Each structure stands twice: as C-alpha cells, then as structure tokens.
Short mmCIF file of C-alpha atoms in Angstrom, two decimals:
data_model
loop_
_atom_site.label_atom_id
_atom_site.label_comp_id
_atom_site.label_asym_id
_atom_site.label_seq_id
_atom_site.Cartn_x
_atom_site.Cartn_y
_atom_site.Cartn_z
CA LEU A 1 -14.54 -11.49 19.97
CA ASP A 2 -16.08 -8.19 21.04
CA LEU A 3 -17.35 -6.38 17.94
CA GLY A 4 -19.02 -3.63 19.92
CA GLY A 5 -22.59 -4.58 19.04
CA HIS A 6 -25.24 -3.97 21.72
CA ASN A 7 -28.97 -3.57 21.89
CA SER A 8 -29.89 -0.16 23.20
CA SER A 9 -28.12 0.48 26.51
CA GLN A 10 -24.79 2.25 26.87
CA PRO A 11 -21.77 -0.04 27.40
CA ASP A 12 -20.42 -0.64 30.91
CA THR A 13 -17.23 1.27 30.10
CA MET A 14 -19.17 4.47 29.48
CA ALA A 15 -17.76 6.11 32.62
CA GLU A 16 -14.19 5.43 31.46
CA GLU A 17 -14.51 6.31 27.79
CA GLN A 18 -17.43 7.90 25.97
CA LYS A 19 -18.86 5.81 23.15
CA TRP A 20 -21.19 6.73 20.32
CA LYS A 21 -23.94 4.66 18.80
CA VAL A 22 -23.79 3.64 15.13
CA VAL A 23 -26.70 1.92 13.39
CA SER A 24 -26.43 -0.20 10.24
CA ASP A 25 -29.00 -0.59 7.46
CA ASP A 26 -30.36 -3.77 9.01
CA GLY A 27 -30.75 -2.21 12.47
CA GLN A 28 -27.67 -3.57 14.20
CA GLU A 29 -26.18 -1.19 16.75
CA PHE A 30 -22.55 -0.61 17.65
CA TRP A 31 -20.78 1.55 20.22
CA ILE A 32 -17.52 3.09 19.01
CA SER A 33 -14.99 5.56 20.37
CA GLU A 34 -14.11 8.98 19.04
CA GLY A 35 -10.88 7.53 17.69
CA VAL A 36 -12.77 5.12 15.42
CA ILE A 37 -15.03 7.94 14.28
CA ARG A 38 -12.02 10.07 13.34
CA MET A 39 -10.83 7.36 10.93
CA SER A 40 -13.78 8.20 8.69
CA GLU A 41 -14.56 11.66 7.33
CA PRO A 42 -18.27 10.83 6.70
CA LEU A 43 -18.67 9.51 10.27
CA LEU A 44 -16.77 12.50 11.66
CA THR A 45 -19.11 14.90 9.85
CA GLN A 46 -22.16 13.19 11.33
CA TRP A 47 -20.60 13.09 14.78
CA GLU A 48 -19.64 16.77 14.84
CA ALA A 49 -23.27 17.66 14.17
CA VAL A 50 -24.52 15.81 17.29
CA ALA A 51 -21.52 15.56 19.61
CA ASP A 52 -22.67 18.41 21.89
CA ASP A 53 -26.30 17.27 22.11
CA ASP A 54 -27.61 15.97 25.44
CA GLU A 55 -29.18 13.01 23.66
CA PRO A 56 -27.30 12.67 20.36
CA GLU A 57 -28.91 10.89 17.45
CA PRO A 58 -27.20 7.65 16.38
CA LEU A 59 -24.71 7.82 13.55
CA ARG A 60 -25.96 5.90 10.53
CA VAL A 61 -24.03 3.87 7.98
CA SER A 62 -25.52 2.43 4.80
CA ALA A 63 -24.16 -1.11 5.13
CA LYS A 64 -25.04 -4.52 6.50
CA GLY A 65 -24.30 -5.05 10.17
CA GLU A 66 -22.05 -8.01 9.39
CA THR A 67 -19.84 -5.87 7.17
CA LEU A 68 -19.83 -2.96 9.59
CA ALA A 69 -18.77 -5.31 12.38
CA LYS A 70 -15.72 -6.42 10.38
CA VAL A 71 -14.67 -2.83 9.69
CA PHE A 72 -15.11 -1.76 13.31
CA GLU A 73 -13.25 -4.88 14.45
CA TRP A 74 -10.25 -3.71 12.47
CA ALA A 75 -10.65 -0.02 13.35
CA LYS A 76 -10.74 -0.60 17.11
CA LYS A 77 -7.30 -2.20 16.93
CA HIS A 78 -5.89 0.97 15.41
CA VAL A 79 -7.08 3.55 17.88
CA ALA A 80 -4.25 5.03 19.91
CA GLU A 81 -4.28 4.94 23.69
CA GLY A 82 -7.03 7.16 25.07
CA GLY A 83 -9.45 6.37 22.28
CA LYS A 84 -9.35 9.76 20.54
CA ASP A 85 -6.46 9.43 18.09
CA VAL A 86 -5.78 7.23 15.08
CA ALA A 87 -2.76 4.94 15.04
CA LYS A 88 -1.11 4.84 11.59
CA LEU A 89 -0.28 1.52 9.93
CA GLY A 90 3.15 2.52 8.68
CA LEU A 91 2.51 1.19 5.18
CA GLN A 92 5.34 1.15 2.66
CA HIS A 93 4.86 3.09 -0.60
CA PRO A 94 5.37 1.94 -3.25
CA LEU A 95 4.46 -1.65 -2.44
CA LYS A 96 7.45 -3.96 -2.07
CA GLU A 97 7.37 -7.52 -3.33
CA GLY A 98 7.36 -10.00 -0.52
CA SER A 99 5.40 -10.39 2.68
CA TYR A 100 2.99 -8.13 4.55
CA THR A 101 5.53 -7.47 7.29
CA GLU A 102 8.06 -6.23 4.72
CA ASN A 103 5.46 -3.60 3.79
CA GLY A 104 4.86 -2.35 7.32
CA ILE A 105 1.88 -4.60 8.12
CA THR A 106 1.64 -6.40 11.45
CA GLU A 107 1.01 -10.13 11.64
CA ALA A 108 -2.36 -9.41 13.27
CA ASP A 109 -3.47 -7.20 10.37
CA ALA A 110 -2.17 -9.72 7.83
CA ALA A 111 -4.17 -12.50 9.50
CA TRP A 112 -7.30 -10.30 9.64
CA VAL A 113 -7.24 -9.35 5.94
CA GLU A 114 -6.35 -12.88 4.79
CA GLU A 115 -9.50 -14.20 6.49
CA LEU A 116 -11.71 -12.13 4.16
CA ARG A 117 -13.01 -14.20 1.26
CA LEU A 118 -12.24 -12.41 -2.00
CA GLU A 119 -15.43 -13.58 -3.71
CA ASP A 120 -17.90 -12.23 -1.12
CA THR A 121 -16.95 -10.69 2.26
CA PHE A 122 -13.90 -8.93 0.87
CA LEU A 123 -15.80 -6.92 -1.72
CA ASP A 124 -18.36 -5.77 0.87
CA VAL A 125 -15.56 -4.58 3.16
CA VAL A 126 -13.83 -2.76 0.29
CA ASN A 127 -17.04 -0.96 -0.65
CA LEU A 128 -17.68 0.07 2.95
CA ALA A 129 -14.10 1.21 3.53
CA ASN A 130 -14.42 3.32 0.39
CA THR A 131 -17.79 4.74 1.50
CA LEU A 132 -16.34 5.65 4.89
CA ALA A 133 -13.14 7.03 3.27
CA MET A 134 -10.92 4.93 5.55
CA GLN A 135 -7.67 5.28 3.62
CA GLU A 136 -5.50 3.15 5.90
CA LEU A 137 -7.92 0.23 5.64
CA LEU A 138 -8.23 0.67 1.87
CA SER A 139 -4.45 0.50 1.54
CA LEU A 140 -4.39 -2.78 3.45
CA LEU A 141 -7.18 -4.21 1.29
CA CYS A 142 -5.42 -3.13 -1.91
CA MET A 143 -2.27 -4.87 -0.71
CA ARG A 144 -4.30 -8.04 -0.18
CA VAL A 145 -5.51 -7.86 -3.79
CA ALA A 146 -2.00 -7.21 -5.12
CA PHE A 147 -0.55 -10.22 -3.32
CA TRP A 148 -3.41 -12.44 -4.44
CA PHE A 149 -3.22 -11.45 -8.14
CA LYS A 150 0.55 -11.85 -8.29
CA GLY A 151 1.53 -14.67 -10.67
CA LYS A 152 -2.02 -15.44 -11.84
CA THR A 153 -3.11 -15.35 -15.47
CA PRO A 154 -6.27 -13.51 -16.59
CA ARG A 155 -7.88 -16.89 -17.24
CA GLU A 156 -7.14 -18.09 -13.67
CA ILE A 157 -8.65 -14.92 -12.24
CA GLN A 158 -11.78 -15.33 -14.39
CA GLU A 159 -12.20 -18.94 -13.30
CA TYR A 160 -11.76 -18.06 -9.62
CA PHE A 161 -14.50 -15.44 -9.71
CA GLY A 162 -16.70 -17.35 -12.17
CA ILE A 163 -16.49 -14.59 -14.78
CA GLU A 164 -17.70 -15.50 -18.25
CA ASP A 165 -16.52 -12.87 -20.73
CA PRO A 166 -17.85 -13.45 -24.27
CA ASN A 167 -15.08 -11.21 -25.60
CA VAL A 168 -12.32 -13.46 -24.26
CA LEU A 169 -11.56 -16.52 -26.41
CA SER A 170 -10.39 -19.83 -25.03
CA PRO A 171 -7.09 -21.30 -26.33
CA GLU A 172 -9.10 -23.73 -28.50
CA GLU A 173 -11.16 -20.88 -29.95
CA ILE A 174 -8.02 -18.86 -30.71
CA THR A 175 -6.50 -21.83 -32.59
CA ALA A 176 -9.69 -22.34 -34.61
CA GLN A 177 -9.81 -18.65 -35.57
CA CYS A 178 -6.16 -18.67 -36.66
CA ASP A 179 -6.74 -21.76 -38.83
CA ALA A 180 -9.81 -20.21 -40.44
CA HIS A 181 -8.00 -16.95 -41.30
CA LYS A 182 -4.60 -18.13 -42.52
CA TRP A 183 -5.10 -15.97 -45.64
CA ALA A 184 -4.64 -12.91 -43.39
CA GLU A 185 -1.09 -14.04 -42.58
CA LYS A 186 -0.21 -14.03 -46.30
CA LEU A 187 -1.48 -10.47 -46.66
CA ALA A 188 0.49 -9.41 -43.60
CA VAL A 189 3.79 -10.66 -45.07
CA GLY A 190 3.00 -9.90 -48.72
CA GLY A 191 4.93 -6.64 -48.74
CA THR A 192 8.18 -8.32 -47.59
CA ASP A 193 8.42 -11.23 -50.01
CA GLY A 194 6.57 -9.77 -52.98
CA GLU A 195 3.69 -12.28 -53.00
CA GLY A 196 0.35 -10.69 -53.74
CA ASP A 197 1.79 -7.31 -54.69
CA GLY A 198 0.86 -7.69 -58.35
CA ASP A 199 -2.82 -8.17 -57.63
CA MET A 200 -2.97 -5.36 -55.09
CA GLU A 201 -1.06 -2.86 -57.25
CA GLY A 202 -2.41 -3.83 -60.68
CA GLY A 203 -4.78 -0.89 -60.86
CA ALA A 204 -1.99 1.61 -60.40
CA SER A 205 0.70 -0.09 -62.50
CA GLY A 206 -0.71 1.23 -65.79
CA GLY A 207 0.11 4.86 -65.06
CA ALA A 208 3.47 4.12 -63.49
CA GLY A 209 4.36 1.65 -66.25
CA GLY A 210 3.40 4.14 -68.94
CA GLU A 211 5.76 6.73 -67.53
CA SER A 212 8.67 4.28 -67.40
CA LYS A 213 8.09 3.19 -71.03
CA ALA A 214 8.10 6.81 -72.11
#
C-alpha cells in the first residue's frame, strides 16, 4: 500500500503531477497532490502561502505520521482525475438505517473505516480530520460511530471503552438504594391515598379547622 511517505527526494511521478511535501510532528514526510490539499482548509491556507515559491517550505501538520498516513490514504482515493479536484462521497442526509451503501458509501470506504479500531486509531483519525476540517471524512467517521452505537446500552458502551463513571450505578447498586429508601415511595403516593397527609398538614389544620367550626 502506497501511503505517499518518502524521505527527502521528490517522487518519480513529479514530471506528470506536481506533489507537495507534508511533514508530521514526528518527522515523517509525505508527498500529496493539490487535490488532497484542497480537501483541507488549513492545508490549503499553508499551501497558498508557498505555492509560487521556487523552493516551497513543507506543509506541516500537528499529528503523528501513522495517523496522517491513514488520512492521506483515504484522501488520495477521493481526488478526481487530474489530481486538482475533490471527488464528493455522495453521502445521504439524514442518515438512513441500514448499510453503508444505502447511505451513499462505497464498499471500499466502508472497508477502510471499519478497519479503524474505535478504542485507539479511530479517535486519532477523528481528531485529525477535525483539525484539518475534512468534512467528507468526518461524515464517514460519524456514520461509523452511529452504526456501531446502534442497539447498544450505555452500560455496554462503558464496558467496551473501559469507562468507570462513579455517577452511574450498577443494577445491584440501584436495587440496594431502592430498598434503603422505600419510605420515599410512601411520600410520593401519600397525596393520592391520604396516608401521611395528617402529619404533613397538622400545622396548618388549626387555622383551617377553626374557620370551619365557626
């Protein structure tokens, strides 16, 4: 799989299509086309500042090379012929229940996004797509989350991600709390069956009773 990473020399296809160097936080270098750059407003802003220079400075992205490689892997598949335009995904809005293809996603894109592990790689890619303002990719990632969460309880989601929330009680803890506070149920229904009203209203009954006796 060609992710576009190179050391320092221009790629062999330079004569056919101009490429631009991008450097990650950890020093990995990538060569991408203008079409990939145009998918991201932050990258486009950097590129426009150096595009006419004889020796343009590399574009820089604050991300790990591994994550940047995954994003560029996806982006390169969505550059229109010629390398200077962006090919739209054709996403359906609002999201339809069902498969990826029913929502305008190709099988290749579905396979790519399903390979991302939700507990690690996925979150890094989401953060980078958000940083680069790549709306088409973000839509695909959001669809992945929607399909994954469908049918799962909050407890199942917590267990999957290893989330321990002290404010969320287990079923056993809920039962214990209900048993310990059964008196609250009597107060809640006191107004409908009359139980407990005498004690709660005793302080006011003197005045009301006095008026009725008069």
